[in-house]
């Protein structure tokens, strides 16, 4: 079951399984990853390297870098990535974590 | 390396119109954009989405198909998902696509990189659940994702557009917390003739407000003392309006008080910028056809000063005509003939701006945030810290980097640069022009070593990543 999310999806799309910190999530295939994670109830995407403060997507257009997640070992902007089956996503957990 | 007559960065209305115009006159054009499909901000993903959500997004959105249809022609190589991170000597353009670095070269470059949301540092704006209103709109446009319990905060026509779109989608915002005052509207009255020339915009504004009112979305105007509260995420917004302190519980806060030119690429090339008092931001100094002080570099669209999508499209064409003439594809006469009506149309489009800029000024509390407010999201630097740097003799944003890490995070000052300039200018009693802006150097976006190592063979041809 999807956790309650502050966001809802207008259309139903075929879903694929993505791993978020090892936990399976069913997300719409081809969707924007940041949007799909928000709709799945994920609010915090990362913790900041400076103070460990929680962050989530802010601009959705590749400019703010608050949606950074680690995908296959590379830190990327979730709002610039599309959902594909088997994607392994990890939330950078802040202080000391290597970001870009 | 593949060489083109013209490289265009950005496939929004300005870039798409310019590409089409230039190709019409026989130029070989490469159109680079980091998005997966053409459209820019206003027409984001229009080819895929128009049929799905065109009714919610409105005819001004679906109209974008006119432009996307124009770039699927010979002479235009549209490279999608191309994140441009450097434009260097001889106009070698470096970008990342599919995790690999790649390069193209061009005789001339048109920067059509559009606008960014004006930074809106208010207490609590870094909490998860707080986004730009543009981000909320991108969620709806691109993904059909809507916030169930959102409050829209700030000012400007785009705030109403997004509210109206949310109403049409069946999830109206909980409230509009607007920062402009009646006095702003009265002041804007001075520009009413200009506004009347752009009467169709006024009419659209009135219609959107009617939609919002019909849906019984409460509007609070002249809001001050705005604070977003929450433990680890946005939970409520507090503000004062009409002399009353208010609190609205919500999950999502969408902030907006105007958009500002995205000047990163132009600055990295040494394009001169000046402070615009009317728009409270830096704009590149351009001649009538988008030419800059750097020979061969042109700018069109909102990246050259905010004037909206229609103006962007026209400015793109005007710049392309100029490039076609410089490249010897058009005589001066032929260019003049084509450009004259476009210049008149551009002036008409711009006529509504002074009214809008005065009626919906940026939120004062966000232009000069309280000391405790974080202004640099990446490095978590507060407004008070920047003011204290000024007290220690710091005159400009670049010097500020010596005091703290402001502007040195991955966003490269996109969401703090204007605030840093404003705070230093205010504290030092100097103008924004005297204070200056961050020096921008490539890479414009972070590049990984892996992407560099995978730099494609310089002799490889760039593939046309577009759908057409
Ligand atoms: C989030 C947002 C939403 C908006 N929504 C609306 C709306 O609904 N209606 C409206 O009238 N106006 C809207 N605007 C205002 C908008 O600026 C103009 O209406 C219009 O889109 C400007 O057109 P443009 O061609 O100048 O730039 P844009 O349409 O912004 O296009 C610029 C393009 O450049 C690309 N780009 C930028 N930097 C790089 C880089 N380094 N590498 C590769 N590509 C790059 C971007 O991906 C983008 O596609 C919005 C603005 C923003 C910021
Ligand atoms: S949300 Fe801003 S870069 Fe992704």
PDB file of N, CA and C in Angstrom, chain B residues 44-105:
ATOM      1  N   UNK B  44       6.097  23.133 -21.238  1.00  0.00           N
ATOM      2  CA  UNK B  44       6.787  21.916 -20.817  1.00  0.00           C
ATOM      3  C   UNK B  44       6.014  20.672 -21.271  1.00  0.00           C
ATOM      4  N   UNK B  45       6.673  19.813 -21.994  1.00  0.00           N
ATOM      5  CA  UNK B  45       6.122  18.501 -22.357  1.00  0.00           C
ATOM      6  C   UNK B  45       4.820  18.570 -23.155  1.00  0.00           C
ATOM      7  N   UNK B  46       4.602  19.678 -23.871  1.00  0.00           N
ATOM      8  CA  UNK B  46       3.274  19.909 -24.453  1.00  0.00           C
ATOM      9  C   UNK B  46       2.859  18.817 -25.443  1.00  0.00           C
ATOM     10  N   UNK B  47       3.817  18.263 -26.199  1.00  0.00           N
ATOM     11  CA  UNK B  47       3.442  17.248 -27.193  1.00  0.00           C
ATOM     12  C   UNK B  47       2.841  16.010 -26.547  1.00  0.00           C
ATOM     13  N   UNK B  48       3.351  15.657 -25.368  1.00  0.00           N
ATOM     14  CA  UNK B  48       2.886  14.451 -24.694  1.00  0.00           C
ATOM     15  C   UNK B  48       1.628  14.743 -23.864  1.00  0.00           C
ATOM     16  N   UNK B  49       1.578  15.959 -23.309  1.00  0.00           N
ATOM     17  CA  UNK B  49       0.595  16.238 -22.259  1.00  0.00           C
ATOM     18  C   UNK B  49      -0.683  16.914 -22.764  1.00  0.00           C
ATOM     19  N   UNK B  50      -0.598  17.609 -23.912  1.00  0.00           N
ATOM     20  CA  UNK B  50      -1.748  18.409 -24.363  1.00  0.00           C
ATOM     21  C   UNK B  50      -3.041  17.598 -24.395  1.00  0.00           C
ATOM     22  N   UNK B  51      -2.957  16.358 -24.898  1.00  0.00           N
ATOM     23  CA  UNK B  51      -4.176  15.547 -24.989  1.00  0.00           C
ATOM     24  C   UNK B  51      -4.651  15.047 -23.624  1.00  0.00           C
ATOM     25  N   UNK B  52      -3.694  14.848 -22.714  1.00  0.00           N
ATOM     26  CA  UNK B  52      -4.038  14.319 -21.387  1.00  0.00           C
ATOM     27  C   UNK B  52      -4.670  15.376 -20.486  1.00  0.00           C
ATOM     28  N   UNK B  53      -4.039  16.575 -20.453  1.00  0.00           N
ATOM     29  CA  UNK B  53      -4.445  17.567 -19.464  1.00  0.00           C
ATOM     30  C   UNK B  53      -4.620  18.955 -20.059  1.00  0.00           C
ATOM     31  N   UNK B  54      -4.829  19.017 -21.383  1.00  0.00           N
ATOM     32  CA  UNK B  54      -4.968  20.314 -22.051  1.00  0.00           C
ATOM     33  C   UNK B  54      -6.109  21.138 -21.487  1.00  0.00           C
ATOM     34  N   UNK B  55      -7.201  20.442 -21.051  1.00  0.00           N
ATOM     35  CA  UNK B  55      -8.358  21.184 -20.528  1.00  0.00           C
ATOM     36  C   UNK B  55      -8.018  21.893 -19.228  1.00  0.00           C
ATOM     37  N   UNK B  56      -7.158  21.268 -18.417  1.00  0.00           N
ATOM     38  CA  UNK B  56      -6.780  21.886 -17.137  1.00  0.00           C
ATOM     39  C   UNK B  56      -5.776  23.006 -17.381  1.00  0.00           C
ATOM     40  N   UNK B  57      -4.850  22.761 -18.280  1.00  0.00           N
ATOM     41  CA  UNK B  57      -3.735  23.703 -18.447  1.00  0.00           C
ATOM     42  C   UNK B  57      -4.120  24.894 -19.329  1.00  0.00           C
ATOM     43  N   UNK B  58      -5.110  24.728 -20.164  1.00  0.00           N
ATOM     44  CA  UNK B  58      -5.638  25.870 -20.910  1.00  0.00           C
ATOM     45  C   UNK B  58      -5.023  26.054 -22.285  1.00  0.00           C
ATOM     46  N   UNK B  59      -5.697  26.873 -23.129  1.00  0.00           N
ATOM     47  CA  UNK B  59      -5.261  27.057 -24.508  1.00  0.00           C
ATOM     48  C   UNK B  59      -3.902  27.747 -24.645  1.00  0.00           C
ATOM     49  N   UNK B  60      -3.531  28.571 -23.652  1.00  0.00           N
ATOM     50  CA  UNK B  60      -2.210  29.209 -23.727  1.00  0.00           C
ATOM     51  C   UNK B  60      -1.102  28.175 -23.609  1.00  0.00           C
ATOM     52  N   UNK B  61      -1.428  27.019 -23.034  1.00  0.00           N
ATOM     53  CA  UNK B  61      -0.461  25.931 -22.935  1.00  0.00           C
ATOM     54  C   UNK B  61      -0.443  25.110 -24.231  1.00  0.00           C
ATOM     55  N   UNK B  62      -1.600  24.653 -24.652  1.00  0.00           N
ATOM     56  CA  UNK B  62      -1.632  23.754 -25.814  1.00  0.00           C
ATOM     57  C   UNK B  62      -1.174  24.471 -27.089  1.00  0.00           C
ATOM     58  N   UNK B  63      -1.244  25.800 -27.082  1.00  0.00           N
ATOM     59  CA  UNK B  63      -0.746  26.599 -28.196  1.00  0.00           C
ATOM     60  C   UNK B  63       0.736  26.300 -28.495  1.00  0.00           C
ATOM     61  N   UNK B  64       1.445  25.782 -27.502  1.00  0.00           N
ATOM     62  CA  UNK B  64       2.866  25.496 -27.672  1.00  0.00           C
ATOM     63  C   UNK B  64       3.156  24.477 -28.770  1.00  0.00           C
ATOM     64  N   UNK B  65       2.144  23.670 -29.114  1.00  0.00           N
ATOM     65  CA  UNK B  65       2.347  22.642 -30.155  1.00  0.00           C
ATOM     66  C   UNK B  65       2.695  23.268 -31.494  1.00  0.00           C
ATOM     67  N   UNK B  66       2.232  24.509 -31.690  1.00  0.00           N
ATOM     68  CA  UNK B  66       2.567  25.258 -32.890  1.00  0.00           C
ATOM     69  C   UNK B  66       4.096  25.374 -33.013  1.00  0.00           C
ATOM     70  N   UNK B  67       4.740  25.635 -31.892  1.00  0.00           N
ATOM     71  CA  UNK B  67       6.192  25.829 -31.917  1.00  0.00           C
ATOM     72  C   UNK B  67       6.949  24.516 -31.958  1.00  0.00           C
ATOM     73  N   UNK B  68       6.486  23.512 -31.207  1.00  0.00           N
ATOM     74  CA  UNK B  68       7.209  22.242 -31.229  1.00  0.00           C
ATOM     75  C   UNK B  68       7.123  21.625 -32.628  1.00  0.00           C
ATOM     76  N   UNK B  69       6.004  21.861 -33.324  1.00  0.00           N
ATOM     77  CA  UNK B  69       5.870  21.330 -34.681  1.00  0.00           C
ATOM     78  C   UNK B  69       6.902  21.976 -35.609  1.00  0.00           C
ATOM     79  N   UNK B  70       7.264  23.225 -35.314  1.00  0.00           N
ATOM     80  CA  UNK B  70       8.179  23.969 -36.189  1.00  0.00           C
ATOM     81  C   UNK B  70       9.627  23.533 -36.108  1.00  0.00           C
ATOM     82  N   UNK B  71       9.995  22.776 -35.058  1.00  0.00           N
ATOM     83  CA  UNK B  71      11.421  22.425 -34.949  1.00  0.00           C
ATOM     84  C   UNK B  71      11.729  21.043 -35.522  1.00  0.00           C
ATOM     85  N   UNK B  72      10.683  20.344 -35.972  1.00  0.00           N
ATOM     86  CA  UNK B  72      10.935  19.028 -36.552  1.00  0.00           C
ATOM     87  C   UNK B  72      11.239  19.133 -38.036  1.00  0.00           C
ATOM     88  N   UNK B  73      12.129  19.996 -38.427  1.00  0.00           N
ATOM     89  CA  UNK B  73      12.390  20.185 -39.850  1.00  0.00           C
ATOM     90  C   UNK B  73      13.885  20.030 -40.137  1.00  0.00           C
ATOM     91  N   UNK B  74      14.199  19.924 -41.384  1.00  0.00           N
ATOM     92  CA  UNK B  74      15.603  19.829 -41.787  1.00  0.00           C
ATOM     93  C   UNK B  74      16.351  21.071 -41.313  1.00  0.00           C
ATOM     94  N   UNK B  75      17.606  20.861 -41.001  1.00  0.00           N
ATOM     95  CA  UNK B  75      18.423  22.006 -40.621  1.00  0.00           C
ATOM     96  C   UNK B  75      18.464  22.217 -39.118  1.00  0.00           C
ATOM     97  N   UNK B  76      17.577  21.535 -38.377  1.00  0.00           N
ATOM     98  CA  UNK B  76      17.594  21.674 -36.917  1.00  0.00           C
ATOM     99  C   UNK B  76      17.915  20.327 -36.271  1.00  0.00           C
ATOM    100  N   UNK B  77      19.006  20.279 -35.533  1.00  0.00           N
ATOM    101  CA  UNK B  77      19.328  19.096 -34.741  1.00  0.00           C
ATOM    102  C   UNK B  77      18.951  19.404 -33.307  1.00  0.00           C
ATOM    103  N   UNK B  78      17.895  18.780 -32.822  1.00  0.00           N
ATOM    104  CA  UNK B  78      17.436  19.034 -31.450  1.00  0.00           C
ATOM    105  C   UNK B  78      18.006  17.956 -30.542  1.00  0.00           C
ATOM    106  N   UNK B  79      18.930  18.339 -29.690  1.00  0.00           N
ATOM    107  CA  UNK B  79      19.517  17.369 -28.767  1.00  0.00           C
ATOM    108  C   UNK B  79      18.801  17.514 -27.427  1.00  0.00           C
ATOM    109  N   UNK B  80      18.055  16.474 -27.054  1.00  0.00           N
ATOM    110  CA  UNK B  80      17.307  16.523 -25.797  1.00  0.00           C
ATOM    111  C   UNK B  80      18.161  15.981 -24.652  1.00  0.00           C
ATOM    112  N   UNK B  81      17.735  16.266 -23.429  1.00  0.00           N
ATOM    113  CA  UNK B  81      18.445  15.823 -22.217  1.00  0.00           C
ATOM    114  C   UNK B  81      19.925  16.185 -22.276  1.00  0.00           C
ATOM    115  N   UNK B  82      20.199  17.340 -22.875  1.00  0.00           N
ATOM    116  CA  UNK B  82      21.577  17.815 -22.979  1.00  0.00           C
ATOM    117  C   UNK B  82      21.766  18.944 -21.970  1.00  0.00           C
ATOM    118  N   UNK B  83      22.458  18.629 -20.874  1.00  0.00           N
ATOM    119  CA  UNK B  83      22.709  19.642 -19.846  1.00  0.00           C
ATOM    120  C   UNK B  83      23.974  20.397 -20.231  1.00  0.00           C
ATOM    121  N   UNK B  84      23.823  21.640 -20.641  1.00  0.00           N
ATOM    122  CA  UNK B  84      24.981  22.427 -21.081  1.00  0.00           C
ATOM    123  C   UNK B  84      25.713  22.961 -19.857  1.00  0.00           C
ATOM    124  N   UNK B  85      27.000  22.631 -19.763  1.00  0.00           N
ATOM    125  CA  UNK B  85      27.739  23.123 -18.586  1.00  0.00           C
ATOM    126  C   UNK B  85      28.913  24.029 -18.933  1.00  0.00           C
ATOM    127  N   UNK B  86      29.248  24.168 -20.191  1.00  0.00           N
ATOM    128  CA  UNK B  86      30.297  25.144 -20.527  1.00  0.00           C
ATOM    129  C   UNK B  86      30.141  25.630 -21.959  1.00  0.00           C
ATOM    130  N   UNK B  87      30.361  26.927 -22.135  1.00  0.00           N
ATOM    131  CA  UNK B  87      30.447  27.501 -23.478  1.00  0.00           C
ATOM    132  C   UNK B  87      31.764  28.265 -23.471  1.00  0.00           C
ATOM    133  N   UNK B  88      32.683  27.806 -24.300  1.00  0.00           N
ATOM    134  CA  UNK B  88      34.017  28.387 -24.208  1.00  0.00           C
ATOM    135  C   UNK B  88      34.475  28.947 -25.539  1.00  0.00           C
ATOM    136  N   UNK B  89      35.732  29.377 -25.566  1.00  0.00           N
ATOM    137  CA  UNK B  89      36.315  30.018 -26.732  1.00  0.00           C
ATOM    138  C   UNK B  89      35.960  29.328 -28.034  1.00  0.00           C
ATOM    139  N   UNK B  90      35.764  30.124 -29.063  1.00  0.00           N
ATOM    140  CA  UNK B  90      35.445  29.562 -30.361  1.00  0.00           C
ATOM    141  C   UNK B  90      34.087  28.854 -30.304  1.00  0.00           C
ATOM    142  N   UNK B  91      33.396  29.111 -29.239  1.00  0.00           N
ATOM    143  CA  UNK B  91      32.072  28.568 -28.991  1.00  0.00           C
ATOM    144  C   UNK B  91      32.011  27.047 -29.096  1.00  0.00           C
ATOM    145  N   UNK B  92      32.903  26.427 -28.337  1.00  0.00           N
ATOM    146  CA  UNK B  92      32.795  24.993 -28.105  1.00  0.00           C
ATOM    147  C   UNK B  92      31.847  24.816 -26.913  1.00  0.00           C
ATOM    148  N   UNK B  93      30.812  24.042 -27.119  1.00  0.00           N
ATOM    149  CA  UNK B  93      29.788  23.876 -26.093  1.00  0.00           C
ATOM    150  C   UNK B  93      29.871  22.475 -25.528  1.00  0.00           C
ATOM    151  N   UNK B  94      30.062  22.389 -24.215  1.00  0.00           N
ATOM    152  CA  UNK B  94      30.160  21.082 -23.563  1.00  0.00           C
ATOM    153  C   UNK B  94      28.867  20.792 -22.835  1.00  0.00           C
ATOM    154  N   UNK B  95      28.407  19.568 -22.988  1.00  0.00           N
ATOM    155  CA  UNK B  95      27.169  19.188 -22.313  1.00  0.00           C
ATOM    156  C   UNK B  95      27.222  17.728 -21.899  1.00  0.00           C
ATOM    157  N   UNK B  96      26.314  17.361 -21.012  1.00  0.00           N
ATOM    158  CA  UNK B  96      26.198  15.962 -20.598  1.00  0.00           C
ATOM    159  C   UNK B  96      24.893  15.413 -21.129  1.00  0.00           C
ATOM    160  N   UNK B  97      24.969  14.255 -21.729  1.00  0.00           N
ATOM    161  CA  UNK B  97      23.761  13.565 -22.173  1.00  0.00           C
ATOM    162  C   UNK B  97      23.931  12.082 -21.869  1.00  0.00           C
ATOM    163  N   UNK B  98      22.918  11.478 -21.275  1.00  0.00           N
ATOM    164  CA  UNK B  98      22.969  10.048 -20.929  1.00  0.00           C
ATOM    165  C   UNK B  98      24.229   9.695 -20.150  1.00  0.00           C
ATOM    166  N   UNK B  99      24.593  10.569 -19.211  1.00  0.00           N
ATOM    167  CA  UNK B  99      25.743  10.254 -18.367  1.00  0.00           C
ATOM    168  C   UNK B  99      27.095  10.383 -19.041  1.00  0.00           C
ATOM    169  N   UNK B 100      27.114  10.932 -20.255  1.00  0.00           N
ATOM    170  CA  UNK B 100      28.388  11.103 -20.965  1.00  0.00           C
ATOM    171  C   UNK B 100      28.574  12.556 -21.358  1.00  0.00           C
ATOM    172  N   UNK B 101      29.803  13.035 -21.278  1.00  0.00           N
ATOM    173  CA  UNK B 101      30.107  14.368 -21.762  1.00  0.00           C
ATOM    174  C   UNK B 101      30.139  14.360 -23.282  1.00  0.00           C
ATOM    175  N   UNK B 102      29.805  15.491 -23.900  1.00  0.00           N
ATOM    176  CA  UNK B 102      29.876  15.606 -25.359  1.00  0.00           C
ATOM    177  C   UNK B 102      30.073  17.073 -25.707  1.00  0.00           C
ATOM    178  N   UNK B 103      30.509  17.329 -26.939  1.00  0.00           N
ATOM    179  CA  UNK B 103      30.750  18.708 -27.355  1.00  0.00           C
ATOM    180  C   UNK B 103      30.266  18.956 -28.776  1.00  0.00           C
ATOM    181  N   UNK B 104      29.817  20.182 -29.009  1.00  0.00           N
ATOM    182  CA  UNK B 104      29.581  20.663 -30.366  1.00  0.00           C
ATOM    183  C   UNK B 104      30.193  22.056 -30.444  1.00  0.00           C
ATOM    184  N   UNK B 105      30.362  22.557 -31.667  1.00  0.00           N
ATOM    185  CA  UNK B 105      30.872  23.909 -31.819  1.00  0.00           C
ATOM    186  C   UNK B 105      29.927  24.687 -32.718  1.00  0.00           C
TER     187      UNK B 105
END
